[in-house]
Amino acid sequence: MKNHTLIFLAILVAAWPAPVTAAEDASVEQMMEMSLEELLDITVTSAGGREQRMKEVSHAMFVISREDIERSGARNVPDLLEKVPGMHVQSIDANRYQVSIRGVPDLATFNLLVLVDGVIVYNPIFNGTVWESIYVSLDEIDRIEVIRGPGGVLYSQNSVNGVINIITRAATDTENYVSLRAGNFDYRSAVFGAGHQNDKLSVRTYGDFSFDNGYDKIRSVGRLNNRAEEEAAGFKVQYDFTPDRKLVLDGKYKNFDGNNRGILGMSQGKWQAEMYGGSARFDQRVDDRYDYFAKLDVIQHTFSFLSTHDSDVVAFSGLTQHNLHYDLAGRHIASLGAELRFSQANTNKLVFPAPAADAQRSQRVLSYFIQDEYRPADKWIITPGLRVNSNDMVPDHVDKYLLEPRLAVLYKLHPKHSLLVSGGRSYRTPSMVERFSQLPLQGGLTYAGTPDLEPERIHNYEIGWRGLMLEDRLSLNATAFKRKTTNLQIITELQGTSFLFDNNGKMTSTGLELDGQYSWNERLTLYGDYTYLHQQTYPDNNAQYYYFDFLEQKFSKHQIGLGLRWTKDRWKCDFYVKWHEGFRQPASVDGLLSPLSEEYSDYIKTKIRIAYAFAFPGLHMDADDAELELVINDLFGDNINESEANYYREPDVWLGLKVKF
C-alpha cells in the first residue's frame, strides 16, 4: 500500500504547481428576484465536484440558499436542515441535535458525510458528526447543498445515505455586517463579518459569539439548564493569478462549551467540543476542455464527554480532481482523481467508550475515482462512475479494495421536466469504537468492540422527477428509493459478560421524498415537503436483538412540512410548521442507554419570523441595509420530548438587529 500512497502524492504534487473558477454567486436580492425556472438553473458544485446546473444534477439534491438562511430564524445548521425532505432531525436539548438522512437519527449517526467548504468534519472514532463543533457561522454560509442517497463516486466513506456540503462565503464577498441578538433562556449573540478586495487579492474574516442557558425542564430529574457557550472565527484569502487560476487559503475555529445533562440519566457532566483547521486549494482552468483542482487540509478535533480532553483527533487529507471535456459519439465530461485521508485519534482519557488496549488509533483511507458525464443527445445525460476505496478499518480477512460503482440516467421529458434513475453500491466501514472500544458497565459487564467486524454492503436504487408547471409558478421534485443493506452491523445481546458488535442479517429501506414551491404572486410564495421512510430488518440469527427494533422504530416514518414567505416593501414574514409522526424508542439491552421502551407522540415544530428593513437616520446607507427581526420558534413546544435526553422543548423567542455596511 505504500506504493499506492506514493502514487497518490505524486498525482497531487503534479497538480499543485500549475475545479473551474467559480462565477460570482448571486446576491440575496438577486435570489429573491429569480423566477422558479431561474432557481432550477442555479449553479451547484457538490454533485460533480465542479459547477453544474441544478436541473441537470444526477442526484436527489436540495439547496438551502443564502436567502433561505437569512429568512429561516434558525440558530444553527441542524435547525436549517429541518426543511429538507428526507432529513430526520431530533432535538436532544436546546443546543444539540441528532441528524440523519434516510435513517435513524442518533448521536453516532455513521452513514452521513458532512463537509465545510469541501473539508470532511466527521469524527473517525465513531464515524459520526459532532454538530456542535462544526466550525461555521450561519451568517457566513453562502448555501448548503444536500445530496440524499449515496454521494456517488466523488465522495469518501460515510456518504452511504447522503452528503451535506456547507459552502461559506467566498473571499471575494465584500459585504460587511454586524449582527446582534437577544432572547429568552438568557440568549445573546454577536456576529461580525468583513471582506476586502484589492486587485488580485481578496480577504474575508468573521467572528461569532453566543451564549444561552438552554432548556431547564427535564423529565424525571428536575429543572436543570443545559447552558452552552459558543465561539467561532475564521478567515479566507484568495489570490487570483489570472481569471482562470486562483489559490484559496482558509482557516476556521469553533469552540462549544456546555453541560451534559439528561443524557444517560446523568445530571452533571461535560459536553465540550473544539475544532480548528485550515486548507489550501488551487484551481486552474487550462482551456475550454480541461480544468482541475488540488486541495490539502488539516483538522484538529477535541471532544470532552465526561472528563476534560476525552479524545483528540487530528486528520490530514489531500484531494485532486481533473475534468476533461471531449467529444465521442456525443459530449463527455470525464472527472477523475484521487483522495488520501489520514486520521490519528488519542483516546487516553476517554471514559465513554474507552479503548480496549491501545489508546492511540489511526485510520488511513486511500481512494481513486472516475466518472463520465455522457450526453449522446440533448435529452439524455448518462453518468457511469467507479470509486475504489482502501480503508485500514477493514479487517485483514476482507478484500482491502472496496469497489463502489454507480450509474445514473437523466432524461429530459420536456425542457421543464426531467426523469432521473440511478443505482449503485457502497460500503460503510466500521468505526474505531465498533472495532476496538471497551466500555465498562455496572456488574462487571462491558460493551466490547469486534476487530473482525466487516463493512456493511449497501445497494441503492432511486427514481426521481423534477419539473415546472402552471406557467412556471409551481416547481415539484419527487424521489422514491429502495436501499438493501447486507452484513448489517448490530449490537448483540449479552455474550458472556460483554455486549458485542457483530454482522448479522440484512435490512431493506424504502422511502418517498417530495418538495414543492408555488409562487402565488410576486409577494407570496408557498412551499412544502413530505418524507416517508420504512425500514425492515431480516436477522440471520437471534431476531430478538434490541438493535433490530432500534433500526425499525426510532424515527418518524411520516413528516409533513408547510411554509409561506411573504414580502411587501420593507416587510418580510416567514412561517413554517412541520408535523412528525410519533415513534417508539425500544429499551436497550444494557439498561443504560434507554432503560425502558418509550412511545413518543406525534409532535409539531413551528418557526415564525417577522423582519423590517430600514436605514439609520443620518448615516450613509441604503434603505434596507439595516434589518430588525422578531423570531418565535417552537411556539407549541411545551411538554414535548424528541429524544431519550428527556428535555422538554420550550418556546424560543428572540430579537435581532443586523446592519450591513
XYZ file of C-alpha atoms in Angstrom:
661
model
C 0.000 0.000 0.000
C 2.983 2.346 0.399
C 3.373 2.376 -3.383
C -0.267 3.406 -3.830
C 0.179 6.213 -1.325
C 3.248 7.446 -3.189
C 1.317 7.329 -6.473
C -1.406 9.494 -4.935
C 1.078 12.010 -3.560
C 2.789 12.191 -6.937
C -0.543 12.978 -8.621
C -1.318 15.664 -6.040
C 2.102 17.310 -6.257
C 1.978 17.253 -10.050
C -1.367 19.024 -9.982
C -0.436 21.577 -7.320
C 2.028 23.904 -9.150
C 0.424 24.699 -12.195
C -12.357 22.961 -10.354
C -13.361 25.575 -12.897
C -13.136 29.051 -11.399
C -16.479 29.843 -9.812
C -18.587 32.705 -11.070
C -19.738 35.292 -8.595
C -22.679 33.938 -6.629
C -25.982 35.722 -6.853
C -26.688 38.149 -4.051
C -29.656 37.708 -1.749
C -31.504 40.434 -3.625
C -30.914 38.688 -6.948
C -32.091 35.379 -5.486
C -35.321 36.995 -4.312
C -35.997 38.319 -7.803
C -35.374 34.984 -9.549
C -38.242 33.029 -11.084
C -38.706 29.342 -10.230
C -37.217 28.432 -13.599
C -34.136 30.527 -12.833
C -33.826 28.924 -9.388
C -33.743 25.462 -11.004
C -30.962 26.742 -13.237
C -28.676 27.904 -10.409
C -25.131 26.588 -10.240
C -24.175 23.899 -7.703
C -20.843 22.159 -7.123
C -21.369 19.230 -4.735
C -22.832 16.655 -7.136
C -19.980 16.577 -9.636
C -17.120 18.289 -7.835
C -17.452 21.074 -10.430
C -20.023 23.640 -11.488
C -23.311 22.182 -12.773
C -26.803 23.462 -13.362
C -29.157 22.286 -10.637
C -31.680 20.825 -13.088
C -29.001 18.590 -14.657
C -27.673 17.063 -11.422
C -27.854 13.247 -11.331
C -28.666 13.088 -7.597
C -31.652 13.815 -5.382
C -30.457 17.249 -4.268
C -31.802 20.104 -2.165
C -30.150 23.520 -1.882
C -30.567 25.901 1.066
C -29.738 29.330 -0.343
C -28.394 32.440 1.371
C -31.890 33.924 1.263
C -33.325 30.774 2.900
C -30.773 31.069 5.689
C -31.409 34.773 6.330
C -35.178 34.243 6.482
C -35.128 30.954 8.420
C -34.988 32.113 12.036
C -32.500 29.286 12.636
C -29.661 29.450 15.141
C -27.581 26.507 13.893
C -27.121 24.166 10.931
C -29.355 21.275 12.134
C -32.156 23.804 12.598
C -31.782 24.738 8.919
C -31.885 21.108 7.787
C -35.374 20.637 9.242
C -36.933 21.780 5.941
C -35.035 19.310 3.747
C -37.098 16.288 2.598
C -35.509 13.021 3.658
C -33.845 14.581 6.713
C -34.533 13.328 10.238
C -33.655 15.933 12.877
C -34.318 15.312 16.588
C -33.568 17.814 19.359
C -31.538 16.483 22.270
C -31.847 19.782 24.104
C -31.738 23.471 23.195
C -28.314 23.262 21.531
C -27.656 19.679 20.439
C -29.238 17.539 17.755
C -29.361 14.076 16.253
C -29.357 14.280 12.447
C -29.615 11.712 9.673
C -30.667 11.296 6.056
C -32.919 8.328 5.276
C -32.208 6.630 8.583
C -32.317 6.662 12.372
C -31.142 9.984 13.868
C -28.657 9.176 16.600
C -25.667 10.710 18.378
C -23.430 8.331 16.426
C -25.084 8.580 13.007
C -22.358 6.992 10.908
C -23.787 6.938 7.379
C -23.757 10.666 6.656
C -20.841 12.695 5.282
C -20.645 16.355 6.360
C -18.231 18.828 4.780
C -17.453 22.522 5.243
C -16.102 24.030 2.022
C -15.252 20.519 0.869
C -13.393 19.593 4.084
C -14.647 16.469 5.897
C -15.587 17.242 9.522
C -16.728 13.864 10.897
C -15.120 12.144 13.899
C -13.465 8.797 12.943
C -13.736 7.463 16.497
C -17.428 6.754 15.936
C -17.720 7.812 12.251
C -20.272 10.454 13.178
C -20.584 14.228 13.234
C -20.452 16.298 16.424
C -22.717 19.066 15.145
C -21.835 21.456 17.963
C -18.213 21.555 16.835
C -18.744 22.309 13.134
C -16.624 25.393 12.599
C -19.012 27.689 10.789
C -21.224 30.720 11.473
C -24.723 30.839 9.959
C -24.179 34.429 8.824
C -21.148 33.308 6.809
C -22.825 30.394 4.993
C -23.480 31.078 1.315
C -25.515 27.909 0.744
C -25.882 24.295 1.857
C -26.062 21.567 -0.779
C -27.686 18.337 0.439
C -27.370 15.111 -1.546
C -29.887 12.498 -0.424
C -28.730 8.947 -1.033
C -25.152 7.775 -1.647
C -22.754 10.540 -2.582
C -21.689 8.627 -5.656
C -18.104 8.043 -6.684
C -16.752 11.500 -5.810
C -17.114 11.263 -2.013
C -15.249 9.270 0.588
C -16.528 6.964 3.306
C -19.658 7.780 5.324
C -21.543 9.093 2.276
C -23.770 5.989 2.286
C -27.058 7.785 2.990
C -26.149 11.306 1.966
C -23.788 14.267 1.804
C -24.170 17.709 3.390
C -21.751 20.266 1.949
C -21.750 23.603 3.788
C -20.320 26.273 1.489
C -19.278 29.551 3.104
C -18.983 32.985 1.534
C -16.192 33.448 -0.966
C -13.197 35.593 -0.089
C -14.358 37.914 -2.877
C -17.585 38.664 -0.960
C -17.073 42.225 0.301
C -20.290 42.589 2.316
C -19.587 43.857 5.835
C -22.090 43.428 8.662
C -22.678 43.346 12.394
C -25.471 41.235 13.899
C -26.784 41.329 17.487
C -29.453 39.072 19.004
C -31.023 38.567 22.426
C -33.895 36.475 23.733
C -35.229 34.150 26.396
C -33.052 31.446 28.014
C -30.658 34.375 28.533
C -29.745 34.021 24.857
C -27.362 36.568 23.405
C -25.308 36.577 20.254
C -22.874 38.897 18.474
C -21.530 38.270 14.966
C -19.457 40.275 12.528
C -18.227 39.657 9.003
C -15.966 41.741 6.783
C -14.409 41.435 3.362
C -11.961 43.431 1.284
C -10.793 43.114 -2.293
C -7.725 44.790 -3.756
C -6.843 43.943 -7.331
C -5.916 40.235 -7.299
C -6.073 39.725 -3.530
C -9.324 39.165 -1.608
C -9.659 38.667 2.149
C -12.689 37.809 4.276
C -12.963 37.245 8.025
C -15.671 36.726 10.649
C -16.273 36.198 14.363
C -19.265 34.705 16.185
C -20.085 34.516 19.901
C -23.256 33.204 21.547
C -24.489 32.105 24.970
C -27.724 30.704 26.358
C -28.914 28.780 29.398
C -30.933 26.371 27.266
C -33.956 24.382 28.346
C -34.314 23.648 32.037
C -37.383 21.427 32.165
C -36.217 17.831 32.172
C -38.283 14.746 32.823
C -37.506 12.601 35.893
C -34.518 14.703 37.005
C -35.979 18.104 37.797
C -35.104 21.529 36.459
C -31.526 21.649 35.195
C -30.444 24.024 32.477
C -28.145 22.875 29.698
C -26.232 26.074 29.117
C -23.972 26.466 26.106
C -21.307 28.986 25.190
C -20.053 29.021 21.606
C -17.265 30.867 19.817
C -16.365 30.719 16.131
C -13.925 32.618 13.945
C -12.337 32.249 10.563
C -10.730 33.804 7.527
C -10.490 33.155 3.813
C -7.833 34.554 1.471
C -7.965 34.290 -2.313
C -5.306 35.286 -4.789
C -6.241 35.367 -8.476
C -3.103 34.839 -10.553
C -5.265 35.137 -13.680
C -9.036 34.940 -14.300
C -8.545 31.170 -14.764
C -6.105 30.426 -11.946
C -6.532 31.025 -8.217
C -5.316 29.958 -4.783
C -7.599 29.960 -1.716
C -6.340 29.687 1.881
C -8.924 29.020 4.573
C -8.744 28.834 8.375
C -11.589 28.211 10.844
C -12.112 27.718 14.593
C -15.082 26.671 16.736
C -15.450 26.023 20.466
C -18.563 24.659 22.184
C -18.657 24.579 25.990
C -21.802 23.116 27.513
C -23.311 20.779 30.067
C -24.055 17.094 29.613
C -27.396 16.792 31.360
C -30.287 14.494 30.657
C -28.340 12.015 28.540
C -27.931 8.596 30.146
C -29.869 9.879 33.154
C -26.897 11.932 34.360
C -27.470 15.304 35.995
C -23.890 16.540 35.670
C -21.022 16.217 33.255
C -19.193 17.977 30.456
C -20.107 18.374 26.828
C -17.289 20.238 25.189
C -16.142 20.194 21.595
C -13.455 22.160 19.819
C -12.479 22.105 16.158
C -9.962 24.137 14.222
C -8.207 23.642 10.944
C -7.017 25.055 7.684
C -6.994 24.256 3.996
C -5.316 25.329 0.780
C -6.899 24.861 -2.636
C -5.523 25.620 -6.085
C -7.872 25.828 -9.109
C -6.930 26.213 -12.738
C -8.925 26.286 -15.938
C -6.363 25.375 -18.572
C -8.691 25.783 -21.551
C -12.267 25.052 -22.579
C -11.599 21.308 -22.382
C -9.538 20.842 -19.228
C -9.663 22.131 -15.661
C -8.550 20.756 -12.308
C -8.066 21.499 -8.625
C -5.831 20.241 -5.826
C -6.585 20.634 -2.122
C -4.813 19.964 1.186
C -6.387 20.332 4.636
C -5.793 19.550 8.299
C -8.266 19.461 11.218
C -7.791 19.143 14.977
C -10.889 17.940 16.843
C -11.076 17.743 20.657
C -14.088 16.246 22.401
C -14.979 16.012 26.108
C -17.935 13.866 27.098
C -17.449 13.189 30.811
C -13.926 14.351 31.621
C -11.776 17.083 30.111
C -10.000 16.173 26.858
C -11.592 12.734 26.498
C -10.312 12.456 22.948
C -8.218 14.267 20.362
C -8.355 13.633 16.630
C -6.006 15.035 14.013
C -6.939 14.460 10.378
C -4.968 15.244 7.224
C -6.376 14.893 3.727
C -5.457 15.634 0.162
C -7.703 15.600 -2.885
C -7.256 16.291 -6.561
C -9.848 16.156 -9.340
C -9.349 16.637 -13.067
C -12.194 17.359 -15.504
C -11.764 16.680 -19.218
C -14.303 17.749 -21.858
C -14.247 15.744 -25.086
C -16.474 14.572 -27.942
C -17.004 10.909 -28.829
C -20.423 9.941 -30.214
C -21.721 12.814 -28.137
C -20.391 15.183 -25.479
C -18.453 13.952 -22.433
C -17.115 15.415 -19.212
C -14.780 12.893 -17.583
C -13.833 13.517 -13.945
C -11.051 11.524 -12.346
C -8.980 11.945 -9.242
C -7.592 10.593 -6.008
C -8.027 11.249 -2.295
C -5.896 10.376 0.713
C -7.113 10.841 4.287
C -5.202 10.014 7.464
C -6.662 10.338 10.982
C -4.909 9.881 14.314
C -7.078 9.501 17.435
C -5.822 9.761 21.010
C -8.405 8.402 23.463
C -6.154 8.147 26.503
C -8.686 9.921 28.760
C -11.824 8.664 27.045
C -14.308 7.210 29.521
C -17.290 6.542 27.264
C -16.315 4.395 25.452
C -12.735 3.522 26.387
C -10.290 1.681 24.103
C -9.574 -1.954 24.903
C -5.806 -1.567 24.929
C -4.258 0.915 22.520
C -5.316 4.491 23.326
C -3.949 5.719 20.007
C -5.593 4.528 16.820
C -5.081 5.683 13.274
C -7.079 5.356 10.097
C -5.985 5.736 6.502
C -8.351 5.922 3.544
C -6.946 5.960 0.017
C -9.368 6.349 -2.893
C -9.323 6.637 -6.663
C -12.364 7.633 -8.682
C -13.521 8.172 -12.250
C -16.850 9.414 -13.587
C -18.037 10.258 -17.087
C -20.998 12.547 -17.780
C -22.088 11.496 -21.275
C -24.644 13.331 -23.437
C -25.432 11.236 -26.539
C -28.264 13.658 -27.352
C -29.734 16.841 -25.910
C -32.351 14.956 -23.882
C -30.019 12.385 -22.302
C -27.368 12.630 -19.581
C -25.808 9.241 -18.725
C -23.316 9.208 -15.844
C -21.391 5.998 -15.021
C -18.685 6.041 -12.368
C -16.469 3.946 -10.121
C -14.705 4.623 -6.823
C -12.049 2.308 -5.389
C -11.516 2.651 -1.628
C -8.772 1.185 0.522
C -9.565 1.651 4.228
C -7.465 0.128 7.003
C -10.528 -0.043 9.272
C -11.496 -3.045 7.133
C -10.251 -6.267 8.825
C -7.473 -8.276 7.183
C -9.685 -11.173 6.071
C -11.758 -8.828 3.859
C -10.577 -7.531 0.484
C -8.917 -4.183 1.159
C -10.166 -2.732 -2.129
C -13.854 -1.876 -1.952
C -15.375 -1.164 -5.376
C -18.239 1.341 -5.423
C -19.859 1.627 -8.875
C -22.756 3.943 -9.754
C -24.860 4.590 -12.856
C -27.309 7.488 -13.244
C -29.507 8.323 -16.230
C -31.314 11.654 -16.595
C -33.876 12.038 -19.385
C -35.431 15.402 -20.242
C -39.079 14.587 -20.898
C -39.620 18.254 -21.700
C -37.474 21.382 -21.374
C -39.059 21.844 -17.929
C -39.492 18.210 -16.843
C -36.848 15.543 -16.277
C -36.750 11.933 -15.082
C -33.815 10.515 -13.107
C -32.964 6.840 -12.492
C -29.855 5.701 -10.610
C -28.353 2.670 -8.927
C -25.123 1.871 -7.163
C -23.226 0.024 -4.469
C -21.399 1.477 -1.491
C -19.846 0.347 1.796
C -19.947 1.526 5.387
C -16.720 0.598 7.129
C -16.627 0.019 10.909
C -15.589 2.847 13.203
C -12.841 2.707 15.830
C -15.489 2.321 18.528
C -17.144 -0.624 16.775
C -13.823 -2.443 16.336
C -11.769 -1.561 19.423
C -13.866 0.029 22.209
C -14.171 -1.265 25.759
C -16.983 0.345 27.766
C -17.356 -0.885 31.357
C -20.908 -1.136 32.721
C -22.304 -1.970 36.140
C -21.983 -5.529 37.427
C -18.793 -6.332 35.526
C -20.447 -6.081 32.105
C -18.894 -4.307 29.125
C -19.500 -3.073 25.610
C -16.685 -4.608 23.571
C -15.580 -3.848 20.036
C -15.128 -6.594 17.465
C -11.846 -6.350 15.492
C -13.137 -8.690 12.756
C -16.275 -6.632 12.071
C -16.893 -6.461 8.315
C -18.166 -3.484 6.284
C -21.845 -3.169 5.535
C -22.645 -3.541 1.835
C -25.369 -1.217 0.526
C -27.181 -1.311 -2.815
C -29.244 1.798 -3.520
C -31.829 2.394 -6.265
C -33.636 5.678 -6.969
C -36.146 7.108 -9.374
C -36.935 10.809 -9.376
C -38.772 13.513 -11.243
C -38.453 17.278 -11.206
C -40.394 19.840 -13.156
C -42.169 23.168 -13.588
C -45.862 23.653 -14.331
C -48.751 26.101 -14.077
C -46.963 28.699 -16.190
C -43.745 28.148 -14.222
C -45.389 29.129 -10.941
C -45.177 25.623 -9.423
C -41.992 23.563 -9.035
C -42.151 19.955 -7.831
C -39.500 17.365 -7.003
C -40.203 13.727 -6.174
C -37.818 10.880 -5.323
C -38.561 7.257 -4.442
C -35.780 4.945 -3.305
C -35.033 1.419 -2.161
C -31.896 0.503 -0.245
C -30.676 -3.004 0.619
C -28.063 -3.415 3.349
C -26.245 -6.702 3.961
C -23.634 -7.602 6.597
C -25.699 -5.415 8.917
C -23.629 -4.115 11.841
C -25.620 -4.542 15.060
C -25.176 -4.700 18.841
C -25.703 -8.220 20.206
C -27.409 -9.457 23.322
C -25.143 -10.386 26.237
C -22.325 -12.753 25.206
C -20.732 -13.914 28.458
C -20.021 -10.600 30.174
C -20.000 -8.410 27.045
C -22.318 -6.818 24.538
C -20.572 -7.098 21.177
C -20.719 -5.531 17.732
C -21.495 -8.127 15.092
C -22.520 -8.650 11.459
C -25.984 -10.169 11.472
C -28.650 -10.114 8.778
C -29.778 -7.502 6.324
C -32.151 -4.539 6.097
C -34.390 -3.098 3.396
C -35.218 0.613 3.447
C -37.832 2.240 1.219
C -38.894 5.849 1.084
C -40.551 8.717 -0.723
C -39.476 12.376 -0.654
C -41.398 15.332 -2.061
C -40.846 19.067 -2.068
C -42.534 21.882 -3.942
C -42.841 25.638 -4.210
C -45.688 27.749 -5.577
C -45.398 31.462 -6.417
C -48.859 32.821 -5.630
C -47.776 36.282 -6.748
C -44.673 38.421 -6.548
C -45.239 38.918 -2.807
C -46.333 35.483 -1.590
C -44.686 32.075 -2.010
C -45.964 28.795 -0.565
C -43.783 25.720 -0.138
C -43.910 22.279 1.423
C -42.140 18.960 1.887
C -43.027 15.354 2.697
C -40.863 12.462 3.909
C -41.730 8.779 4.225
C -39.300 6.117 5.452
C -39.782 2.430 6.234
C -37.043 0.040 7.394
C -37.388 -3.735 7.742
C -34.668 -5.993 9.179
C -34.065 -9.667 8.380
C -31.794 -11.281 11.007
C -29.607 -14.266 10.187
C -29.862 -15.366 13.815
C -31.380 -14.237 17.121
C -34.134 -11.930 15.896
C -34.661 -10.637 19.448
C -31.613 -8.389 19.385
C -32.533 -4.909 20.583
C -30.742 -3.237 17.693
C -33.135 -4.636 15.083
C -36.051 -2.908 16.826
C -33.941 0.247 17.110
C -33.349 0.369 13.340
C -37.020 -0.234 12.558
C -38.690 2.055 15.094
C -36.616 5.026 16.340
C -37.668 7.605 13.737
C -40.771 9.319 12.374
C -41.991 7.355 9.366
C -44.017 10.321 8.107
C -43.102 14.024 8.173
C -45.019 16.891 6.555
C -43.827 20.490 6.364
C -45.711 23.578 5.133
C -44.481 27.144 4.880
C -45.096 30.572 3.418
C -42.911 33.510 2.534
C -44.427 36.990 2.220
C -42.632 40.183 1.187
C -44.042 43.692 0.865
C -41.896 46.787 0.596
C -39.602 46.616 3.619
C -41.546 43.905 5.460
C -40.757 40.200 5.372
C -42.809 37.479 7.032
C -41.962 33.769 7.134
C -43.886 30.893 8.697
C -43.080 27.169 8.725
C -44.700 24.252 10.536
C -43.633 20.605 10.445
C -45.533 17.587 11.718
C -43.623 14.494 12.841
C -45.330 11.162 13.341
C -44.682 9.584 16.725
C -42.197 6.759 17.111
C -41.026 4.154 19.597
C -37.692 4.029 21.415
C -37.059 0.365 22.319
C -35.377 -0.460 25.616
C -31.648 -1.069 25.204
C -30.189 -4.387 26.276
C -27.783 -2.769 28.749
C -30.500 -0.955 30.689
C -28.401 2.211 30.475
C -28.777 3.975 27.127
C -32.565 3.571 27.170
C -33.717 1.690 30.292
C -37.377 1.443 29.234
C -39.291 1.243 25.980
C -40.904 4.613 25.330
C -43.601 5.847 22.985
C -43.090 9.338 21.574
C -46.315 11.016 20.473
C -46.847 12.970 17.262
C -45.407 16.459 17.558
C -45.029 19.645 15.538
C -42.335 22.289 15.226
C -43.035 25.882 14.236
C -40.918 28.783 13.063
C -42.175 32.376 12.755
C -40.047 35.298 11.623
C -41.074 38.924 11.037
C -38.494 41.417 9.780
C -38.426 45.089 8.838
C -35.652 46.704 6.775
C -34.696 50.345 7.285
C -31.848 52.852 7.262
C -30.479 54.612 10.335
C -31.168 58.361 10.149
C -28.107 60.455 9.456
C -25.987 57.555 8.199
C -24.954 56.978 4.603
C -26.603 53.625 3.916
C -29.151 52.059 1.597
C -32.784 51.870 2.676
C -32.574 48.157 3.500
C -29.051 47.932 4.965
C -30.409 47.561 8.498
C -32.941 44.912 9.466
C -34.804 44.291 12.700
C -36.222 40.791 13.211
C -38.509 39.012 15.655
C -38.248 35.211 15.746
C -40.601 32.838 17.576
C -39.686 29.150 17.359
C -41.453 26.116 18.827
C -44.490 28.105 19.883
C -46.253 24.833 20.733
C -43.214 23.076 22.167
C -44.217 22.696 25.811
C -44.151 19.156 27.231
C -42.805 17.581 24.037
C -39.860 15.166 24.042
C -37.997 14.301 20.864
C -35.271 12.012 22.169
C -34.008 9.959 25.089
C -32.315 13.052 26.548
C -35.696 13.785 28.188
C -35.591 17.560 27.765
C -38.944 19.192 27.051
C -38.878 21.685 24.209
C -39.812 25.233 25.156
C -40.795 28.276 23.057
C -37.772 30.208 21.819
C -38.211 33.975 21.272
C -35.548 36.495 20.309
C -34.960 39.896 18.721
C -32.178 40.601 16.274
C -30.603 43.573 14.537
C -28.321 43.258 11.523
C -26.550 46.209 9.924
C -24.689 45.990 6.609
C -22.055 48.499 5.599
